[in-house]
Amino acid sequence: MTWLPLSARANRRLLTRRLRKRHIPAPTWFDIEQRDPLLARFGHRERLKLRILASEILWRKTFSPVRGMILTEAIKAYLATRIAIVIYALETPGRSTALDWLRNWRELIVYPSAFSPHRQPITPIGGNPLGLVLHTDPVEQGETSYQGPLVINWQDARPHALRQIPCQVLIHELAHKLDMLDGSSNGHPPLHASMDQQLWHDTFQAAYIHLNRRVKMGRKPGLNPYAATNPAEFFAVCSEYFFASPGRLHAIYPQVYKQLSLFYRQQPLAGIGGNKSLKGTYAESCE
Ligand SMILES: [Zn+2]
């Protein structure tokens, strides 16, 4: 999809046409709007774009339930919307669409709850093996590999501070996939031409070293200490905070927040606060 500069009326017509072709049904979308706190900062027109983008993700990607997971259309739409929020502003007109950033996976496998990393291998669509699993996340309970699908669990029952806002595991695993787009998983995704590669490296390295030092000294790290595992996990965990708890990330590592805002081309902190409550979750209503 391409968002070219058009007159407001022409743009509205274009959006309406796209929405008519393939769309998340209105009742489902309204339910997501009511219940997903991450949508609170998006205005009416931005939500229209998000709905179209999420609808296209639903159409292009396969959402596969395993181990008894009941993947309703509403849950699929919710997951697609979360993906759309992450890639919402990644389009570069004339060069790449937002959906191009999802080119290294085509299937999202959803477990009902935490799964064992020693489980029997599952076969994704196409019958190909999952490939080398690079990240099996014990806390987030998701999984990512270069060749394979995204693997998440819908409901992690274990207590976790971040679980107040559900499904960061999806943001986490998606961040790994974005990181892998340039062929390596190192916390340095392919940056936009306008960004400073060295500044990104130096900023993330300094914060990563700082976090590791605090963890080793037994001090409260401020972020999920799992971020201290390696630079790839640091980027994935910081991406979770960037979207789900931006104030905390900005308070601890403001320069990391700034680099992520340049990469994702979003300012979650500017839109969250006041009476836009983060309480109440979609997950609760789906139980
Ligand atoms: Zn991870």
mmCIF file of C-alpha atoms and ligand atoms in Angstrom:
data_model
loop_
_atom_site.group_PDB
_atom_site.id
_atom_site.type_symbol
_atom_site.label_atom_id
_atom_site.label_comp_id
_atom_site.label_asym_id
_atom_site.label_seq_id
_atom_site.Cartn_x
_atom_site.Cartn_y
_atom_site.Cartn_z
ATOM 1 C CA MET A 1 0.000 0.000 0.000
ATOM 2 C CA THR A 2 1.243 3.460 -0.840
ATOM 3 C CA TRP A 3 0.221 6.687 0.828
ATOM 4 C CA LEU A 4 0.938 9.304 -1.796
ATOM 5 C CA PRO A 5 0.126 12.956 -1.203
ATOM 6 C CA LEU A 6 -3.446 13.294 -2.410
ATOM 7 C CA SER A 7 -6.177 15.772 -1.794
ATOM 8 C CA ALA A 8 -8.085 14.985 1.378
ATOM 9 C CA ARG A 9 -11.179 13.995 -0.601
ATOM 10 C CA ALA A 10 -9.257 11.771 -3.039
ATOM 11 C CA ASN A 11 -7.392 10.174 -0.186
ATOM 12 C CA ARG A 12 -10.630 9.472 1.652
ATOM 13 C CA ARG A 13 -12.082 7.861 -1.489
ATOM 14 C CA LEU A 14 -8.953 5.714 -1.875
ATOM 15 C CA LEU A 15 -9.123 4.587 1.737
ATOM 16 C CA THR A 16 -12.825 3.788 1.458
ATOM 17 C CA ARG A 17 -12.255 1.735 -1.722
ATOM 18 C CA ARG A 18 -9.479 -0.265 -0.070
ATOM 19 C CA LEU A 19 -11.575 -0.831 2.995
ATOM 20 C CA ARG A 20 -14.490 -2.071 0.890
ATOM 21 C CA LYS A 21 -12.325 -4.715 -0.800
ATOM 22 C CA ARG A 22 -11.015 -6.515 2.271
ATOM 23 C CA HIS A 23 -11.846 -5.323 5.684
ATOM 24 C CA ILE A 24 -12.151 -6.303 9.294
ATOM 25 C CA PRO A 25 -15.920 -6.217 9.950
ATOM 26 C CA ALA A 26 -17.092 -3.047 11.653
ATOM 27 C CA PRO A 27 -18.322 -4.685 14.901
ATOM 28 C CA THR A 28 -14.976 -6.482 15.302
ATOM 29 C CA TRP A 29 -13.041 -3.305 14.606
ATOM 30 C CA PHE A 30 -15.128 -1.237 17.013
ATOM 31 C CA ASP A 31 -14.522 -3.855 19.682
ATOM 32 C CA ILE A 32 -10.761 -3.662 19.114
ATOM 33 C CA GLU A 33 -10.931 0.132 19.217
ATOM 34 C CA GLN A 34 -12.731 0.004 22.537
ATOM 35 C CA ARG A 35 -10.453 -2.504 24.158
ATOM 36 C CA ASP A 36 -6.921 -2.139 22.801
ATOM 37 C CA PRO A 37 -5.100 0.556 24.791
ATOM 38 C CA LEU A 38 -2.398 0.846 22.137
ATOM 39 C CA LEU A 39 -4.963 2.335 19.749
ATOM 40 C CA ALA A 40 -5.754 5.211 22.094
ATOM 41 C CA ARG A 41 -3.172 7.566 20.608
ATOM 42 C CA PHE A 42 -4.334 7.122 17.016
ATOM 43 C CA GLY A 43 -6.796 9.609 15.549
ATOM 44 C CA HIS A 44 -9.791 8.753 13.372
ATOM 45 C CA ARG A 45 -7.981 8.868 10.022
ATOM 46 C CA GLU A 46 -4.971 7.004 11.408
ATOM 47 C CA ARG A 47 -7.291 4.280 12.692
ATOM 48 C CA LEU A 48 -8.801 3.966 9.245
ATOM 49 C CA LYS A 49 -5.319 3.353 7.834
ATOM 50 C CA LEU A 50 -4.603 0.887 10.633
ATOM 51 C CA ARG A 51 -7.819 -1.001 9.909
ATOM 52 C CA ILE A 52 -6.906 -1.296 6.234
ATOM 53 C CA LEU A 53 -3.353 -2.340 7.036
ATOM 54 C CA ALA A 54 -4.545 -4.919 9.590
ATOM 55 C CA SER A 55 -7.080 -6.221 7.057
ATOM 56 C CA GLU A 56 -4.341 -6.654 4.451
ATOM 57 C CA ILE A 57 -2.163 -8.466 7.003
ATOM 58 C CA LEU A 58 -5.072 -10.820 7.718
ATOM 59 C CA TRP A 59 -5.454 -11.445 4.006
ATOM 60 C CA ARG A 60 -1.745 -12.002 3.264
ATOM 61 C CA LYS A 61 -0.589 -13.931 6.334
ATOM 62 C CA THR A 62 -1.731 -17.247 7.761
ATOM 63 C CA PHE A 63 -2.765 -17.370 11.406
ATOM 64 C CA SER A 64 -2.478 -20.934 12.679
ATOM 65 C CA PRO A 65 -3.801 -22.147 16.037
ATOM 66 C CA VAL A 66 -2.066 -25.139 17.649
ATOM 67 C CA ARG A 67 -2.511 -27.287 20.739
ATOM 68 C CA GLY A 68 -6.201 -26.575 21.146
ATOM 69 C CA MET A 69 -5.968 -22.822 20.688
ATOM 70 C CA ILE A 70 -9.275 -21.410 19.492
ATOM 71 C CA LEU A 71 -8.341 -18.647 17.104
ATOM 72 C CA THR A 72 -11.515 -16.683 16.520
ATOM 73 C CA GLU A 73 -11.829 -14.074 13.799
ATOM 74 C CA ALA A 74 -11.851 -11.440 16.552
ATOM 75 C CA ILE A 75 -8.551 -12.641 18.019
ATOM 76 C CA LYS A 76 -6.966 -12.840 14.557
ATOM 77 C CA ALA A 77 -8.098 -9.284 13.852
ATOM 78 C CA TYR A 78 -6.684 -8.147 17.179
ATOM 79 C CA LEU A 79 -3.294 -9.765 16.473
ATOM 80 C CA ALA A 80 -3.222 -8.296 12.955
ATOM 81 C CA THR A 81 -3.967 -4.870 14.415
ATOM 82 C CA ARG A 82 -1.048 -5.191 16.830
ATOM 83 C CA ILE A 83 1.232 -6.015 13.890
ATOM 84 C CA ALA A 84 -0.208 -3.070 11.964
ATOM 85 C CA ILE A 85 0.547 -0.716 14.864
ATOM 86 C CA VAL A 86 4.223 -1.739 14.812
ATOM 87 C CA ILE A 87 4.722 -1.314 11.047
ATOM 88 C CA TYR A 88 2.208 1.525 10.664
ATOM 89 C CA ALA A 89 4.727 4.209 9.671
ATOM 90 C CA LEU A 90 7.495 2.103 8.127
ATOM 91 C CA GLU A 91 6.481 2.822 4.559
ATOM 92 C CA THR A 92 8.912 4.855 2.479
ATOM 93 C CA PRO A 93 6.946 6.242 -0.505
ATOM 94 C CA GLY A 94 8.428 5.104 -3.795
ATOM 95 C CA ARG A 95 10.743 2.604 -2.105
ATOM 96 C CA SER A 96 8.916 0.240 0.213
ATOM 97 C CA THR A 97 5.470 -0.363 1.627
ATOM 98 C CA ALA A 98 4.736 -1.062 5.267
ATOM 99 C CA LEU A 99 3.912 -4.661 4.349
ATOM 100 C CA ASP A 100 7.375 -5.097 2.796
ATOM 101 C CA TRP A 101 8.703 -5.103 6.353
ATOM 102 C CA LEU A 102 6.861 -8.393 6.934
ATOM 103 C CA ARG A 103 8.461 -10.127 3.950
ATOM 104 C CA ASN A 104 10.528 -12.616 5.971
ATOM 105 C CA TRP A 105 7.562 -14.510 7.421
ATOM 106 C CA ARG A 106 4.139 -15.617 6.278
ATOM 107 C CA GLU A 107 2.667 -17.509 9.214
ATOM 108 C CA LEU A 108 1.841 -16.659 12.807
ATOM 109 C CA ILE A 109 1.504 -19.757 14.995
ATOM 110 C CA VAL A 110 -0.471 -19.223 18.176
ATOM 111 C CA TYR A 111 -0.318 -21.465 21.242
ATOM 112 C CA PRO A 112 -3.027 -21.119 23.878
ATOM 113 C CA SER A 113 -0.433 -20.747 26.636
ATOM 114 C CA ALA A 114 3.263 -21.110 27.334
ATOM 115 C CA PHE A 115 4.797 -23.931 25.368
ATOM 116 C CA SER A 116 7.783 -26.139 26.023
ATOM 117 C CA PRO A 117 10.890 -25.377 23.985
ATOM 118 C CA HIS A 118 11.463 -29.146 23.913
ATOM 119 C CA ARG A 119 8.126 -29.879 22.281
ATOM 120 C CA GLN A 120 7.797 -32.007 19.170
ATOM 121 C CA PRO A 121 8.487 -29.866 16.113
ATOM 122 C CA ILE A 122 5.432 -28.529 14.366
ATOM 123 C CA THR A 123 5.163 -28.214 10.632
ATOM 124 C CA PRO A 124 4.149 -24.805 9.351
ATOM 125 C CA ILE A 125 2.254 -24.204 6.126
ATOM 126 C CA GLY A 126 4.129 -25.427 3.073
ATOM 127 C CA GLY A 127 5.518 -28.333 5.039
ATOM 128 C CA ASN A 128 8.920 -26.763 5.572
ATOM 129 C CA PRO A 129 10.708 -27.306 8.854
ATOM 130 C CA LEU A 130 10.814 -24.387 11.224
ATOM 131 C CA GLY A 131 14.465 -23.765 10.473
ATOM 132 C CA LEU A 132 17.071 -22.735 12.975
ATOM 133 C CA VAL A 133 15.342 -21.338 16.022
ATOM 134 C CA LEU A 134 17.294 -18.303 17.061
ATOM 135 C CA HIS A 135 15.185 -16.933 19.861
ATOM 136 C CA THR A 136 13.153 -19.029 22.238
ATOM 137 C CA ASP A 137 12.102 -16.553 24.848
ATOM 138 C CA PRO A 138 11.553 -18.134 28.249
ATOM 139 C CA VAL A 139 9.826 -15.117 29.752
ATOM 140 C CA GLU A 140 7.893 -13.928 26.739
ATOM 141 C CA GLN A 141 7.270 -17.473 25.527
ATOM 142 C CA GLY A 142 7.597 -16.827 21.865
ATOM 143 C CA GLU A 143 9.940 -17.963 19.165
ATOM 144 C CA THR A 144 11.543 -16.591 16.035
ATOM 145 C CA SER A 145 13.851 -17.924 13.353
ATOM 146 C CA TYR A 146 15.237 -16.571 10.087
ATOM 147 C CA GLN A 147 13.193 -18.879 7.863
ATOM 148 C CA GLY A 148 10.287 -19.820 10.065
ATOM 149 C CA PRO A 149 7.048 -18.336 11.289
ATOM 150 C CA LEU A 150 6.391 -16.144 14.270
ATOM 151 C CA VAL A 151 5.412 -18.299 17.239
ATOM 152 C CA ILE A 152 3.608 -16.823 20.218
ATOM 153 C CA ASN A 153 1.323 -17.920 23.016
ATOM 154 C CA TRP A 154 -1.956 -16.148 23.561
ATOM 155 C CA GLN A 155 -2.168 -16.305 27.279
ATOM 156 C CA ASP A 156 0.817 -16.556 29.553
ATOM 157 C CA ALA A 157 -0.548 -17.271 32.990
ATOM 158 C CA ARG A 158 2.627 -16.486 34.874
ATOM 159 C CA PRO A 159 2.788 -13.099 36.624
ATOM 160 C CA HIS A 160 4.751 -10.519 34.689
ATOM 161 C CA ALA A 161 4.677 -6.768 35.115
ATOM 162 C CA LEU A 162 4.319 -6.198 31.384
ATOM 163 C CA ARG A 163 1.366 -8.530 31.159
ATOM 164 C CA GLN A 164 -0.861 -5.692 32.335
ATOM 165 C CA ILE A 165 -0.989 -4.914 28.631
ATOM 166 C CA PRO A 166 -1.324 -8.146 26.690
ATOM 167 C CA CYS A 167 0.520 -9.555 23.732
ATOM 168 C CA GLN A 168 3.838 -7.767 23.991
ATOM 169 C CA VAL A 169 5.196 -11.158 23.002
ATOM 170 C CA LEU A 170 3.906 -10.423 19.522
ATOM 171 C CA ILE A 171 5.701 -7.063 19.430
ATOM 172 C CA HIS A 172 8.807 -8.791 20.804
ATOM 173 C CA GLU A 173 8.896 -11.549 18.186
ATOM 174 C CA LEU A 174 7.999 -9.123 15.406
ATOM 175 C CA ALA A 175 10.931 -6.930 16.470
ATOM 176 C CA HIS A 176 13.201 -9.980 16.102
ATOM 177 C CA LYS A 177 11.886 -10.477 12.570
ATOM 178 C CA LEU A 178 12.515 -6.826 11.705
ATOM 179 C CA ASP A 179 16.014 -7.194 13.143
ATOM 180 C CA MET A 180 16.616 -10.238 10.904
ATOM 181 C CA LEU A 181 15.660 -8.458 7.690
ATOM 182 C CA ASP A 182 19.287 -7.553 6.972
ATOM 183 C CA GLY A 183 20.422 -11.149 7.492
ATOM 184 C CA SER A 184 21.686 -10.921 11.047
ATOM 185 C CA SER A 185 20.019 -10.864 14.428
ATOM 186 C CA ASN A 186 22.060 -8.364 16.381
ATOM 187 C CA GLY A 187 19.714 -5.634 17.555
ATOM 188 C CA HIS A 188 20.519 -3.519 14.506
ATOM 189 C CA PRO A 189 17.637 -3.729 12.014
ATOM 190 C CA PRO A 190 17.942 -2.173 8.555
ATOM 191 C CA LEU A 191 17.667 1.530 9.320
ATOM 192 C CA HIS A 192 16.097 4.226 7.174
ATOM 193 C CA ALA A 193 18.455 6.206 4.937
ATOM 194 C CA SER A 194 17.955 9.296 7.071
ATOM 195 C CA MET A 195 19.187 7.549 10.216
ATOM 196 C CA ASP A 196 22.727 7.492 11.583
ATOM 197 C CA GLN A 197 24.010 3.897 11.745
ATOM 198 C CA GLN A 198 26.853 4.722 14.122
ATOM 199 C CA LEU A 199 24.601 6.692 16.460
ATOM 200 C CA TRP A 200 22.170 3.765 16.623
ATOM 201 C CA HIS A 201 25.024 1.368 17.417
ATOM 202 C CA ASP A 202 26.593 3.616 20.046
ATOM 203 C CA THR A 203 23.257 4.434 21.704
ATOM 204 C CA PHE A 204 22.121 0.834 21.988
ATOM 205 C CA GLN A 205 25.538 -0.444 23.021
ATOM 206 C CA ALA A 206 25.844 2.120 25.826
ATOM 207 C CA ALA A 207 22.364 1.313 27.157
ATOM 208 C CA TYR A 208 22.947 -2.433 26.860
ATOM 209 C CA ILE A 209 26.237 -2.206 28.783
ATOM 210 C CA HIS A 210 24.560 -0.018 31.405
ATOM 211 C CA LEU A 211 21.706 -2.513 31.853
ATOM 212 C CA ASN A 212 24.114 -5.440 32.127
ATOM 213 C CA ARG A 213 26.147 -3.588 34.735
ATOM 214 C CA ARG A 214 23.037 -2.951 36.839
ATOM 215 C CA VAL A 215 21.895 -6.562 36.551
ATOM 216 C CA LYS A 216 25.335 -7.880 37.551
ATOM 217 C CA MET A 217 25.467 -5.512 40.524
ATOM 218 C CA GLY A 218 22.051 -6.710 41.659
ATOM 219 C CA ARG A 219 20.460 -3.306 41.168
ATOM 220 C CA LYS A 220 16.918 -2.836 39.949
ATOM 221 C CA PRO A 221 17.324 -2.689 36.171
ATOM 222 C CA GLY A 222 14.192 -0.676 35.367
ATOM 223 C CA LEU A 223 13.546 -2.801 32.288
ATOM 224 C CA ASN A 224 12.838 -6.495 32.086
ATOM 225 C CA PRO A 225 16.313 -7.951 32.843
ATOM 226 C CA TYR A 226 15.812 -10.390 29.993
ATOM 227 C CA ALA A 227 16.919 -7.474 27.812
ATOM 228 C CA ALA A 228 20.439 -8.006 29.181
ATOM 229 C CA THR A 229 20.657 -11.426 27.470
ATOM 230 C CA ASN A 230 22.180 -10.099 24.245
ATOM 231 C CA PRO A 231 21.814 -7.057 21.937
ATOM 232 C CA ALA A 232 19.054 -8.740 19.897
ATOM 233 C CA GLU A 233 16.943 -9.321 23.009
ATOM 234 C CA PHE A 234 17.689 -5.781 24.169
ATOM 235 C CA PHE A 235 16.245 -4.380 20.944
ATOM 236 C CA ALA A 236 13.200 -6.697 21.128
ATOM 237 C CA VAL A 237 12.452 -5.881 24.778
ATOM 238 C CA CYS A 238 12.969 -2.139 24.203
ATOM 239 C CA SER A 239 10.531 -2.377 21.288
ATOM 240 C CA GLU A 240 7.948 -3.879 23.658
ATOM 241 C CA TYR A 241 8.379 -0.967 26.044
ATOM 242 C CA PHE A 242 8.410 1.552 23.187
ATOM 243 C CA PHE A 243 4.874 0.582 22.192
ATOM 244 C CA ALA A 244 3.384 -0.684 25.452
ATOM 245 C CA SER A 245 5.146 1.356 28.123
ATOM 246 C CA PRO A 246 6.930 4.227 26.361
ATOM 247 C CA GLY A 247 7.125 6.430 29.439
ATOM 248 C CA ARG A 248 9.196 3.888 31.282
ATOM 249 C CA LEU A 249 11.598 3.387 28.387
ATOM 250 C CA HIS A 250 11.979 7.137 27.896
ATOM 251 C CA ALA A 251 12.627 7.671 31.599
ATOM 252 C CA ILE A 252 15.393 5.072 31.692
ATOM 253 C CA TYR A 253 16.947 5.277 28.228
ATOM 254 C CA PRO A 254 15.727 8.459 26.486
ATOM 255 C CA GLN A 255 18.257 8.136 23.664
ATOM 256 C CA VAL A 256 17.112 4.575 22.951
ATOM 257 C CA TYR A 257 13.525 5.840 22.880
ATOM 258 C CA LYS A 258 14.604 8.533 20.408
ATOM 259 C CA GLN A 259 16.324 6.055 18.092
ATOM 260 C CA LEU A 260 13.299 3.755 18.202
ATOM 261 C CA SER A 261 11.005 6.687 17.428
ATOM 262 C CA LEU A 262 13.163 7.396 14.361
ATOM 263 C CA PHE A 263 13.096 3.749 13.316
ATOM 264 C CA TYR A 264 9.396 3.073 13.895
ATOM 265 C CA ARG A 265 8.587 6.692 12.917
ATOM 266 C CA GLN A 266 6.151 6.957 15.794
ATOM 267 C CA GLN A 267 5.935 8.877 19.059
ATOM 268 C CA PRO A 268 3.890 6.679 21.426
ATOM 269 C CA LEU A 269 4.855 8.811 24.402
ATOM 270 C CA ALA A 270 3.276 11.910 22.905
ATOM 271 C CA GLY A 271 -0.095 10.189 22.573
ATOM 272 C CA ILE A 272 -0.450 8.256 25.822
ATOM 273 C CA GLY A 273 -1.452 9.821 29.104
ATOM 274 C CA GLY A 274 -4.115 11.935 30.700
ATOM 275 C CA ASN A 275 -7.418 10.167 30.721
ATOM 276 C CA LYS A 276 -6.359 7.625 28.123
ATOM 277 C CA SER A 277 -6.328 4.741 30.530
ATOM 278 C CA LEU A 278 -4.177 1.710 29.913
ATOM 279 C CA LYS A 279 -6.416 -0.374 32.130
ATOM 280 C CA GLY A 280 -8.710 -3.002 30.715
ATOM 281 C CA THR A 281 -7.426 -5.479 28.228
ATOM 282 C CA TYR A 282 -8.752 -7.269 25.226
ATOM 283 C CA ALA A 283 -7.337 -10.498 26.586
ATOM 284 C CA GLU A 284 -9.598 -10.299 29.600
ATOM 285 C CA SER A 285 -12.658 -10.134 27.386
ATOM 286 C CA CYS A 286 -11.537 -13.104 25.328
ATOM 287 C CA GLU A 287 -11.133 -15.495 28.206
HETATM 288 ZN ZN ZN B 1 13.479 -12.612 22.193
#
